[in-house]
Amino acid sequence: MKLWTVFSLIIIITLCKGNLKMTFEYSESKTLQNKIPAFGTIFVDSTVSLTTCASICVQRKPCQMVFYNAETRICILYDFLVWNGTLMEVSFGYRALRLLNEGNAKCRDVEVWNRAGETCFKQYSSGTWISNIEAKNHCNLMQSSLLVIDTKQKHTFAEKYYRSTSAAPALVGLSDIASEGSWIWENGQPFDSSHWGAEGIDFNNVDITRPGVFSFNADCGWIGIYQNIFMIWDNSCPKTSHWFCAYNP
């Protein structure tokens, strides 16, 4: 799903924090050459080298990508990854580099790294219906658990992912199985509605015309885009087709 063809070039940045040396690797994208994101960029208003630009990204926690123009020496930091649906603008002379890891923390191949959320995640799907328990067991085999979206940053990142990919509605680690109406994340944190807004939540009033919805009486949380709104809603627990696994690298 990502617009990403990687050069063999790897830029390695080493920073010293106290007596601890931390190494950060960047890979360069051939596909994104001469392009910059249309939205969500943060301009560093100074003339810097590529190495310095990458170092600034490392020191800014949300930053995940660098767009750099060697001629103008303009450094652009980007807080998300670029997928097929990300709006891009042509801007000649720019190189695009993606932060691969942070010290020893690194996601597995084809997983998405939400750096500021300290989470690696991936959507999985099944050719047959499975239960939420089976989805959880699959995540456990991958040394992960169902995705938790318990902060505003994780919500923003997940919405950006959905709006920039063709991801299907999917099960996440939220349920009210233990107590009807009390929605709890897999990590024990209660559901915080303030991250979603009034139009982004549809519990106990399921619209079965929505893609991916299978039943009225449901106790598991699903996320997806519906009528151009990034939403979370209650859906079937024993009948799952897509789900997210996540872990802290």
Backbone as JSON, one array per atom type, in Angstrom:
{
  "sequence": "MKLWTVFSLIIIITLCKGNLKMTFEYSESKTLQNKIPAFGTIFVDSTVSLTTCASICVQRKPCQMVFYNAETRICILYDFLVWNGTLMEVSFGYRALRLLNEGNAKCRDVEVWNRAGETCFKQYSSGTWISNIEAKNHCNLMQSSLLVIDTKQKHTFAEKYYRSTSAAPALVGLSDIASEGSWIWENGQPFDSSHWGAEGIDFNNVDITRPGVFSFNADCGWIGIYQNIFMIWDNSCPKTSHWFCAYNP",
  "N": [[0.82, -1.2, 0.0], [2.12, 1.16, 0.34], [3.78, 3.97, -1.17], [6.62, 3.24, -2.01], [9.79, 2.75, -2.98], [12.87, 1.58, -2.32], [16.07, 3.02, -2.2], [19.41, 1.66, -2.19], [20.88, 3.12, -0.51], [21.55, 3.89, 2.81], [21.2, 6.08, 5.4], [22.95, 6.75, 8.25], [22.59, 7.97, 11.43], [24.21, 8.99, 14.32], [23.66, 9.73, 17.62], [24.62, 11.15, 20.72], [23.54, 10.61, 23.91], [24.01, 11.63, 26.91], [26.17, 9.27, 28.12], [25.38, 7.41, 26.36], [25.23, 6.03, 23.19], [23.15, 6.36, 20.42], [21.87, 4.93, 17.52], [20.41, 5.82, 14.44], [18.6, 4.91, 11.6], [17.97, 5.77, 8.2], [16.04, 5.22, 5.25], [16.12, 5.82, 1.74], [13.67, 6.96, -0.56], [13.02, 6.18, -3.87], [10.72, 6.45, -5.4], [9.42, 8.65, -4.29], [10.98, 10.76, -4.95], [11.58, 14.17, -5.77], [9.15, 15.06, -4.79], [6.86, 16.35, -2.34], [4.87, 16.14, 0.69], [1.49, 17.28, 0.5], [0.08, 18.21, 2.66], [0.36, 18.59, 6.25], [3.04, 18.99, 6.8], [6.09, 20.13, 8.36], [8.0, 22.87, 8.34], [11.44, 23.43, 8.57], [12.97, 26.25, 9.32], [15.66, 27.03, 8.25], [18.97, 26.88, 6.86], [20.32, 23.87, 6.3], [22.39, 20.89, 6.47], [21.91, 17.63, 4.94], [22.4, 15.62, 6.8], [22.14, 17.02, 9.2], [19.48, 17.78, 8.98], [18.22, 15.25, 9.12], [18.99, 14.6, 11.71], [17.61, 16.51, 13.18], [15.03, 15.61, 12.78], [15.15, 13.19, 14.21], [15.35, 14.18, 16.8], [12.93, 15.39, 17.12], [10.12, 14.1, 18.32], [7.59, 13.22, 17.02], [8.33, 13.06, 14.33], [8.74, 11.26, 11.3], [9.55, 11.15, 8.68], [11.79, 12.67, 6.28], [12.13, 15.33, 4.04], [14.27, 16.64, 1.73], [16.06, 19.28, 0.18], [18.88, 19.63, -1.61], [19.94, 21.77, -3.05], [18.57, 24.16, -2.31], [18.78, 23.77, 0.35], [16.69, 23.34, 2.05], [14.86, 21.92, 4.66], [12.38, 19.62, 5.35], [10.2, 18.3, 7.68], [8.2, 15.45, 8.36], [5.38, 14.13, 9.94], [4.14, 11.68, 9.57], [3.87, 8.54, 7.75], [4.22, 7.93, 4.22], [1.66, 6.9, 2.16], [-0.2, 5.25, -0.52], [-2.47, 6.87, -0.84], [-1.76, 9.35, 0.12], [-1.7, 12.82, -0.21], [0.34, 14.41, -2.51], [2.75, 16.84, -3.65], [4.42, 18.03, -6.57], [7.79, 18.86, -6.42], [10.69, 19.88, -7.4], [14.0, 18.59, -6.96], [13.96, 17.54, -4.44], [14.74, 15.06, -2.0], [13.54, 12.08, -0.45], [13.35, 10.63, 2.7], [12.92, 7.95, 4.94], [12.54, 7.36, 8.39], [13.9, 4.55, 9.79], [14.38, 3.17, 12.19], [14.72, 3.43, 15.78], [17.22, 3.67, 17.8], [17.44, 0.51, 19.07], [14.88, -0.13, 18.49], [12.63, -1.35, 16.21], [10.26, -1.89, 13.67], [8.82, -4.89, 12.24], [9.08, -6.04, 8.81], [6.82, -4.55, 6.46], [5.11, -3.66, 8.4], [3.49, -0.93, 10.1], [4.96, 1.9, 11.5], [4.21, 3.82, 14.16], [5.72, 6.29, 15.35], [5.64, 8.35, 17.39], [3.56, 7.34, 18.87], [4.7, 5.07, 19.76], [4.31, 2.5, 18.66], [4.06, -0.44, 16.69], [2.11, -1.58, 14.0], [-0.24, -3.66, 12.16], [-2.64, -4.52, 9.67], [-4.61, -7.44, 9.47], [-6.22, -10.12, 7.67], [-8.83, -12.56, 7.11], [-9.78, -15.39, 5.19], [-12.0, -16.74, 5.93], [-14.71, -16.52, 8.33], [-13.74, -15.6, 11.58], [-13.42, -15.63, 15.19], [-13.27, -12.99, 17.72], [-11.61, -13.93, 19.71], [-10.01, -15.76, 18.35], [-8.72, -13.96, 16.68], [-7.3, -12.49, 18.57], [-5.62, -14.53, 19.5], [-4.12, -14.98, 17.2], [-2.73, -12.55, 17.07], [-1.25, -12.81, 19.43], [0.46, -14.91, 18.73], [2.05, -13.54, 17.04], [3.49, -12.11, 18.79], [2.17, -9.86, 19.78], [-0.7, -7.72, 20.32], [-4.26, -7.01, 20.07], [-4.94, -3.93, 18.42], [-4.67, -0.91, 20.24], [-6.18, 2.2, 20.73], [-5.73, 4.56, 22.5], [-4.99, 7.18, 22.9], [-4.97, 10.64, 21.82], [-3.04, 11.11, 19.88], [-2.57, 8.54, 18.79], [-5.07, 8.09, 17.71], [-5.18, 10.12, 15.74], [-3.07, 9.27, 14.09], [-3.99, 6.73, 13.26], [-6.28, 7.51, 11.86], [-5.11, 8.99, 9.77], [-3.75, 6.92, 8.5], [-5.94, 5.33, 7.64], [-7.22, 7.12, 5.88], [-5.37, 7.35, 3.9], [-5.0, 4.92, 2.74], [-6.37, 1.83, 1.46], [-7.6, 0.5, 3.52], [-9.7, -1.88, 5.13], [-12.73, -1.85, 7.2], [-12.13, -2.8, 10.59], [-11.47, -5.03, 13.36], [-10.53, -3.95, 16.61], [-8.7, -3.62, 19.76], [-10.92, -3.31, 21.75], [-13.69, -3.57, 23.93], [-16.95, -4.27, 25.43], [-17.46, -6.52, 26.81], [-17.07, -7.49, 29.42], [-18.66, -5.8, 31.0], [-21.66, -4.57, 30.13], [-21.87, -1.73, 28.13], [-19.7, -0.51, 29.31], [-16.9, 0.37, 27.98], [-13.77, -0.95, 27.37], [-10.29, -0.82, 26.75], [-7.83, -3.18, 25.5], [-5.54, -2.94, 27.06], [-6.49, -2.3, 29.51], [-7.29, 0.32, 29.87], [-9.91, 2.72, 30.14], [-12.34, 3.57, 27.61], [-11.96, 6.64, 25.95], [-13.97, 9.07, 25.0], [-13.46, 11.62, 24.1], [-11.43, 11.67, 22.27], [-12.58, 11.12, 19.86], [-14.89, 12.53, 19.17], [-18.37, 13.54, 18.74], [-19.55, 12.59, 16.34], [-17.91, 10.54, 15.66], [-18.35, 8.19, 17.01], [-20.29, 5.28, 17.43], [-21.93, 3.49, 19.28], [-24.03, 0.84, 20.28], [-26.03, 1.52, 18.53], [-26.11, 0.47, 15.98], [-25.58, 0.76, 12.5], [-26.5, -1.35, 10.13], [-26.07, -1.19, 7.47], [-23.63, -0.21, 7.05], [-20.36, -0.8, 5.73], [-18.85, -3.86, 6.6], [-20.23, -4.3, 8.96], [-22.02, -6.57, 10.98], [-23.95, -7.32, 12.85], [-26.6, -6.35, 15.15], [-26.54, -6.65, 17.97], [-23.78, -6.34, 19.65], [-20.43, -6.57, 20.96], [-17.81, -5.87, 20.54], [-15.18, -3.65, 19.5], [-14.83, -1.86, 16.47], [-13.05, -0.19, 13.82], [-13.08, 2.31, 11.19], [-13.66, 4.04, 8.03], [-16.57, 5.82, 7.47], [-19.05, 7.28, 5.58], [-17.3, 9.36, 5.1], [-16.25, 9.85, 7.61], [-13.99, 9.14, 10.18], [-14.45, 6.49, 12.23], [-15.44, 4.74, 15.27], [-17.06, 1.8, 16.31], [-19.54, -0.51, 17.72], [-19.46, -3.97, 17.1], [-19.75, -7.3, 15.73], [-18.46, -9.9, 17.8], [-17.98, -12.75, 17.54], [-17.72, -12.98, 14.81], [-15.49, -12.15, 12.74], [-13.56, -10.5, 10.24], [-11.46, -8.84, 9.53], [-8.66, -7.47, 11.26], [-6.51, -5.67, 13.58], [-3.18, -6.06, 14.62], [-0.84, -5.14, 17.15], [2.15, -3.81, 18.69], [4.73, -2.76, 21.02], [7.79, -1.75, 19.87]],
  "CA": [[0.0, 0.0, 0.0], [2.95, 2.34, 0.45], [4.55, 4.41, -2.32], [7.96, 3.17, -1.45], [10.85, 1.96, -3.59], [13.99, 2.02, -1.49], [17.45, 2.98, -2.67], [20.29, 0.9, -1.32], [21.5, 4.06, 0.41], [21.06, 4.0, 4.18], [21.89, 7.13, 6.15], [23.01, 6.39, 9.67], [22.85, 9.11, 12.31], [24.52, 8.58, 15.69], [23.57, 10.79, 18.6], [25.05, 10.79, 22.07], [22.68, 11.09, 24.99], [24.84, 11.29, 28.06], [27.22, 8.36, 27.68], [24.74, 6.41, 25.53], [25.17, 6.32, 21.76], [21.98, 5.8, 19.79], [21.98, 4.98, 16.08], [19.15, 5.92, 13.74], [18.78, 4.64, 10.18], [16.98, 6.27, 7.25], [16.11, 4.7, 3.89], [15.71, 6.83, 0.77], [12.65, 6.5, -1.5], [13.15, 6.6, -5.27], [9.39, 6.8, -5.89], [9.02, 9.96, -3.78], [11.93, 11.79, -5.37], [10.98, 15.36, -6.37], [7.8, 15.26, -4.28], [6.69, 16.63, -0.92], [3.46, 16.0, 1.08], [0.7, 18.5, 0.33], [-0.4, 18.66, 3.96], [0.94, 17.98, 7.44], [4.48, 19.14, 6.88], [6.63, 21.12, 9.28], [9.2, 23.42, 7.72], [12.54, 23.88, 9.44], [13.34, 27.51, 8.68], [17.11, 27.29, 8.33], [19.72, 26.15, 5.83], [21.02, 22.81, 7.02], [22.82, 19.74, 5.68], [21.0, 16.48, 5.02], [22.65, 14.94, 8.07], [21.54, 17.83, 10.26], [18.03, 17.66, 8.79], [17.82, 13.95, 9.67], [19.19, 14.66, 13.16], [16.5, 17.29, 13.73], [13.87, 14.7, 12.79], [15.34, 12.26, 15.33], [15.12, 14.88, 18.06], [11.5, 15.75, 17.19], [9.54, 12.78, 18.53], [6.6, 12.73, 16.05], [8.86, 13.02, 12.97], [9.01, 9.94, 10.74], [10.14, 11.28, 7.36], [12.51, 13.89, 5.95], [12.2, 15.73, 2.63], [15.42, 17.55, 1.76], [16.52, 19.85, -1.08], [20.3, 19.94, -1.44], [20.25, 23.06, -3.67], [18.05, 25.23, -1.46], [19.07, 23.35, 1.71], [15.45, 23.37, 2.84], [14.59, 20.66, 5.35], [10.97, 19.47, 5.71], [9.92, 17.14, 8.52], [6.83, 14.97, 8.18], [5.07, 13.34, 11.13], [3.49, 10.43, 9.21], [4.46, 7.84, 6.63], [3.53, 8.21, 2.96], [1.0, 5.77, 1.53], [-0.71, 5.56, -1.87], [-3.47, 7.92, -0.85], [-1.25, 10.61, 0.67], [-1.64, 13.88, -1.21], [1.71, 14.86, -2.72], [2.98, 17.89, -4.63], [5.71, 17.98, -7.26], [8.72, 19.9, -5.99], [11.94, 19.33, -7.93], [15.22, 18.71, -6.17], [13.79, 16.97, -3.1], [14.93, 13.64, -1.68], [12.64, 11.65, 0.63], [13.94, 9.58, 3.52], [12.05, 7.45, 6.01], [13.23, 6.87, 9.58], [13.68, 3.1, 9.89], [14.37, 2.67, 13.57], [15.11, 4.34, 16.86], [18.06, 2.81, 18.62], [17.19, -0.89, 18.74], [13.46, -0.3, 18.24], [12.37, -1.42, 14.77], [9.13, -2.75, 13.3], [9.07, -5.91, 11.23], [8.75, -5.62, 7.45], [5.44, -4.25, 6.06], [4.35, -3.1, 9.52], [3.47, 0.53, 10.18], [5.53, 2.41, 12.74], [3.73, 5.08, 14.71], [6.86, 6.58, 16.22], [5.22, 9.1, 18.58], [2.7, 6.45, 19.65], [5.56, 3.95, 20.17], [3.55, 1.31, 18.29], [4.08, -1.05, 15.37], [0.84, -2.27, 13.8], [-0.53, -4.18, 10.82], [-3.97, -5.11, 9.52], [-4.66, -8.8, 8.96], [-7.54, -10.52, 7.21], [-9.06, -14.0, 7.03], [-10.69, -15.79, 4.12], [-13.21, -17.26, 6.57], [-15.03, -15.8, 9.56], [-13.14, -16.07, 12.82], [-13.9, -14.88, 16.36], [-12.31, -12.06, 18.3], [-10.64, -14.73, 20.46], [-9.05, -16.27, 17.38], [-7.92, -12.82, 16.25], [-6.36, -12.23, 19.67], [-4.62, -15.6, 19.5], [-3.22, -14.71, 16.08], [-1.84, -11.46, 17.51], [-0.33, -13.36, 20.43], [1.47, -15.68, 18.02], [2.93, -12.54, 16.45], [4.04, -11.38, 19.93], [1.5, -8.57, 19.8], [-2.08, -7.79, 20.8], [-5.15, -6.19, 19.25], [-4.57, -2.52, 18.45], [-5.29, -0.01, 21.22], [-6.13, 3.61, 20.32], [-6.12, 5.18, 23.76], [-4.52, 8.57, 22.99], [-5.32, 11.46, 20.67], [-2.02, 10.91, 18.86], [-2.83, 7.26, 18.12], [-6.28, 8.3, 16.91], [-4.8, 10.92, 14.56], [-2.23, 8.45, 13.23], [-4.84, 5.71, 12.66], [-7.13, 8.17, 10.87], [-4.26, 9.29, 8.62], [-3.52, 5.64, 7.85], [-7.15, 4.94, 6.93], [-7.54, 8.04, 4.79], [-4.33, 7.27, 2.88], [-4.91, 3.54, 2.26], [-7.67, 1.2, 1.18], [-7.84, -0.41, 4.64], [-11.09, -2.25, 5.39], [-13.12, -1.79, 8.61], [-11.42, -3.88, 11.27], [-11.53, -5.22, 14.8], [-9.44, -3.45, 17.45], [-8.73, -4.16, 21.11], [-11.89, -2.61, 22.59], [-14.94, -4.32, 24.09], [-17.71, -4.11, 26.67], [-17.85, -7.89, 27.15], [-17.08, -7.66, 30.88], [-19.78, -5.07, 31.57], [-22.35, -3.92, 29.03], [-21.82, -0.27, 28.13], [-18.41, -0.03, 29.83], [-15.94, 0.01, 26.95], [-12.41, -1.0, 27.91], [-9.25, -1.25, 25.83], [-7.11, -4.4, 25.87], [-4.55, -2.64, 28.09], [-7.19, -1.96, 30.75], [-7.68, 1.73, 29.9], [-11.28, 2.95, 29.7], [-12.51, 4.3, 26.36], [-12.05, 8.09, 26.1], [-14.74, 9.55, 23.86], [-12.99, 12.94, 23.65], [-10.52, 11.5, 21.14], [-13.31, 10.77, 18.65], [-15.95, 13.48, 18.84], [-19.72, 12.97, 18.75], [-19.86, 11.89, 15.1], [-16.96, 9.45, 15.45], [-18.69, 7.05, 17.87], [-21.63, 4.72, 17.21], [-22.12, 2.3, 20.11], [-25.41, 0.42, 20.59], [-26.98, 2.06, 17.56], [-25.37, 0.06, 14.8], [-26.18, 0.84, 11.18], [-26.02, -2.57, 9.48], [-25.73, -0.92, 6.07], [-22.22, 0.19, 7.0], [-19.48, -1.91, 5.32], [-18.16, -4.57, 7.68], [-21.09, -4.49, 10.13], [-22.68, -7.87, 10.84], [-25.02, -7.61, 13.82], [-27.04, -5.27, 16.03], [-26.13, -6.91, 19.35], [-22.35, -6.57, 19.48], [-19.65, -6.15, 22.12], [-16.41, -5.62, 20.18], [-14.97, -2.39, 18.8], [-14.26, -1.84, 15.13], [-12.78, 1.15, 13.3], [-13.12, 2.43, 9.74], [-14.21, 5.27, 7.47], [-17.97, 5.68, 7.06], [-19.57, 8.59, 5.16], [-16.14, 10.25, 5.2], [-15.9, 10.09, 9.01], [-13.24, 8.07, 10.82], [-15.34, 6.13, 13.32], [-15.34, 3.5, 16.03], [-18.42, 1.34, 16.6], [-19.65, -1.88, 18.24], [-19.72, -4.93, 16.03], [-19.74, -8.7, 16.11], [-17.25, -10.52, 18.36], [-17.69, -14.08, 17.0], [-17.68, -12.96, 13.35], [-14.47, -11.15, 12.39], [-12.88, -10.74, 8.97], [-10.23, -8.03, 9.52], [-8.25, -7.03, 12.59], [-5.18, -5.07, 13.7], [-2.27, -6.46, 15.69], [0.1, -4.06, 17.45], [3.09, -4.04, 19.8], [5.75, -1.75, 21.23], [9.07, -2.33, 19.43]],
  "C": [[0.86, 1.26, 0.0], [3.63, 2.67, -0.87], [6.01, 4.4, -1.94], [8.86, 2.2, -2.2], [12.14, 2.45, -2.97], [15.31, 1.92, -2.23], [18.26, 2.11, -1.73], [20.94, 1.8, -0.27], [20.8, 4.05, 1.77], [21.88, 5.09, 4.86], [21.81, 6.78, 7.62], [23.42, 7.62, 10.48], [23.11, 8.58, 13.71], [24.49, 9.79, 16.59], [24.04, 10.28, 19.95], [24.11, 11.42, 23.07], [23.34, 10.68, 26.29], [26.0, 10.46, 27.57], [26.67, 7.3, 26.72], [24.71, 6.87, 24.08], [23.97, 5.61, 21.16], [22.07, 5.99, 18.28], [20.6, 4.95, 15.44], [19.41, 5.73, 12.25], [17.63, 5.22, 9.36], [17.15, 5.55, 5.92], [15.55, 5.74, 2.93], [14.74, 6.23, -0.24], [12.91, 7.07, -2.89], [11.81, 7.1, -5.81], [8.99, 8.21, -5.48], [10.01, 11.07, -4.13], [11.2, 12.92, -6.09], [9.51, 15.56, -5.98], [7.87, 15.63, -2.8], [5.22, 16.47, -0.57], [2.73, 17.34, 0.96], [0.24, 19.08, 1.66], [0.41, 18.0, 5.08], [2.43, 18.13, 7.58], [4.85, 20.22, 7.88], [7.93, 21.61, 8.68], [10.2, 23.85, 8.77], [13.15, 25.1, 8.75], [14.82, 27.83, 8.88], [17.78, 26.49, 7.21], [20.61, 25.14, 6.53], [21.49, 21.73, 6.04], [21.8, 18.62, 5.81], [21.16, 15.76, 6.35], [22.02, 15.69, 9.23], [20.03, 17.75, 10.2], [17.52, 16.37, 9.41], [17.96, 13.95, 11.19], [18.07, 15.44, 13.84], [15.24, 16.44, 13.82], [13.96, 13.74, 13.97], [14.97, 12.93, 16.64], [13.68, 15.35, 18.22], [10.7, 14.45, 17.2], [8.52, 12.36, 17.47], [7.19, 12.48, 14.66], [9.18, 11.59, 12.52], [9.67, 10.0, 9.36], [10.81, 12.64, 7.18], [12.44, 14.11, 4.45], [13.24, 16.86, 2.55], [15.81, 17.97, 0.34], [17.96, 20.32, -0.93], [20.66, 21.32, -2.0], [19.81, 24.22, -2.79], [18.37, 25.01, 0.02], [17.87, 23.52, 2.64], [15.17, 21.98, 3.38], [13.12, 20.65, 5.78], [10.81, 18.18, 6.52], [8.45, 16.76, 8.37], [6.52, 13.95, 9.27], [4.37, 12.01, 10.84], [4.33, 9.7, 8.18], [3.65, 8.16, 5.38], [2.98, 6.92, 2.39], [0.43, 6.21, 0.2], [-1.67, 6.73, -1.9], [-3.01, 9.25, -0.29], [-1.14, 11.65, -0.43], [-0.22, 14.44, -1.29], [1.74, 15.98, -3.76], [4.33, 17.7, -5.28], [6.57, 19.15, -6.8], [10.13, 19.41, -6.31], [13.12, 19.58, -7.0], [15.14, 18.07, -4.8], [14.1, 15.48, -3.07], [14.04, 13.31, -0.49], [13.28, 10.5, 1.38], [13.02, 9.24, 4.68], [12.9, 6.94, 7.17], [12.88, 5.4, 9.78], [13.58, 2.61, 11.32], [14.82, 3.75, 14.54], [15.9, 3.55, 17.88], [17.87, 1.38, 18.17], [15.72, -1.17, 18.4], [13.19, -0.26, 16.74], [11.2, -2.35, 14.51], [9.58, -3.8, 12.31], [8.64, -5.38, 9.86], [7.25, -5.53, 7.25], [4.55, -3.81, 7.23], [4.46, -1.58, 9.5], [4.04, 0.95, 11.52], [4.92, 3.76, 13.07], [4.75, 5.5, 15.76], [6.43, 7.28, 17.51], [4.32, 8.26, 19.47], [3.42, 5.22, 20.16], [4.89, 2.61, 19.87], [3.87, 0.86, 16.87], [2.74, -1.76, 15.17], [0.68, -2.71, 12.35], [-1.95, -4.72, 10.8], [-3.86, -6.5, 8.9], [-6.08, -9.12, 8.52], [-7.61, -12.04, 7.1], [-10.04, -14.3, 5.91], [-11.98, -16.38, 4.65], [-13.46, -16.47, 7.84], [-14.31, -16.44, 10.74], [-13.68, -15.23, 13.97], [-12.84, -13.89, 16.83], [-11.25, -12.8, 19.11], [-9.58, -15.28, 19.52], [-8.15, -15.15, 16.86], [-6.87, -12.47, 17.31], [-5.25, -13.27, 19.68], [-3.62, -15.42, 18.36], [-2.23, -13.61, 16.45], [-0.81, -11.98, 18.5], [0.79, -14.16, 19.79], [2.49, -14.76, 17.36], [3.6, -11.68, 17.52], [3.48, -9.95, 19.98], [0.11, -8.75, 20.39], [-2.95, -6.95, 19.89], [-4.85, -4.71, 19.48], [-5.38, -1.73, 19.47], [-5.1, 1.42, 20.74], [-6.58, 4.45, 21.51], [-5.57, 6.58, 23.96], [-4.95, 9.32, 21.75], [-4.31, 11.26, 19.54], [-2.25, 9.62, 18.09], [-4.07, 7.36, 17.24], [-5.94, 9.03, 15.62], [-4.0, 10.08, 13.57], [-3.07, 7.38, 12.52], [-5.76, 6.31, 11.6], [-6.34, 8.49, 9.61], [-3.99, 8.02, 7.82], [-4.75, 5.24, 7.02], [-7.42, 5.83, 5.72], [-6.52, 7.96, 3.65], [-4.15, 5.86, 2.32], [-6.31, 3.04, 1.93], [-8.04, 0.22, 2.29], [-9.33, -0.63, 4.88], [-11.44, -2.01, 6.86], [-12.59, -3.0, 9.35], [-11.61, -3.85, 12.78], [-10.31, -4.61, 15.48], [-9.63, -3.97, 18.87], [-9.62, -3.39, 22.06], [-13.14, -3.45, 22.71], [-15.66, -3.9, 25.36], [-18.24, -5.47, 27.11], [-17.99, -8.07, 28.66], [-18.28, -6.99, 31.53], [-20.44, -4.25, 30.45], [-22.35, -2.4, 29.17], [-20.54, 0.31, 28.67], [-17.31, -0.51, 28.88], [-14.52, 0.15, 27.46], [-11.45, -1.48, 26.83], [-8.52, -2.48, 26.37], [-6.09, -4.16, 26.98], [-5.18, -2.21, 29.41], [-7.64, -0.51, 30.85], [-9.13, 1.88, 29.44], [-11.31, 3.76, 28.39], [-12.71, 5.78, 26.64], [-12.73, 8.66, 24.87], [-14.22, 10.87, 23.31], [-12.04, 12.84, 22.48], [-11.26, 11.38, 19.81], [-14.35, 11.8, 18.23], [-17.3, 12.77, 18.7], [-20.02, 12.16, 17.5], [-18.96, 10.68, 14.85], [-17.25, 8.2, 16.25], [-20.1, 6.58, 17.57], [-21.74, 3.4, 17.97], [-23.61, 2.08, 20.35], [-26.46, 1.05, 19.69], [-26.46, 1.74, 16.16], [-26.2, 0.19, 13.52], [-25.66, -0.34, 10.37], [-25.78, -2.38, 7.98], [-24.27, -0.52, 5.93], [-21.35, -1.0, 6.6], [-18.8, -2.54, 6.53], [-19.01, -4.84, 8.9], [-21.96, -5.73, 9.93], [-23.84, -8.09, 11.79], [-25.37, -6.38, 14.65], [-26.46, -5.43, 17.43], [-24.65, -7.29, 19.35], [-21.56, -5.95, 20.63], [-18.18, -5.86, 21.81], [-16.29, -4.35, 19.33], [-14.3, -2.57, 17.46], [-14.01, -0.39, 14.72], [-12.85, 1.14, 11.78], [-13.63, 3.8, 9.33], [-15.64, 4.99, 7.01], [-18.53, 7.07, 6.79], [-18.53, 9.68, 5.44], [-15.79, 10.64, 6.64], [-15.12, 8.89, 9.53], [-13.95, 7.73, 12.12], [-14.88, 4.89, 14.07], [-16.75, 3.1, 16.42], [-18.39, -0.08, 17.16], [-20.06, -2.79, 17.1], [-19.58, -6.34, 16.59], [-18.41, -9.14, 16.71], [-16.97, -11.88, 17.72], [-17.53, -14.11, 15.49], [-16.76, -11.83, 12.88], [-13.81, -11.52, 11.06], [-11.55, -9.98, 8.86], [-9.92, -7.58, 10.95], [-6.84, -6.44, 12.54], [-4.42, -5.7, 14.86], [-1.25, -5.35, 15.9], [0.99, -4.45, 18.62], [4.04, -2.86, 19.91], [7.11, -2.31, 20.86], [10.17, -2.12, 20.46]]
}
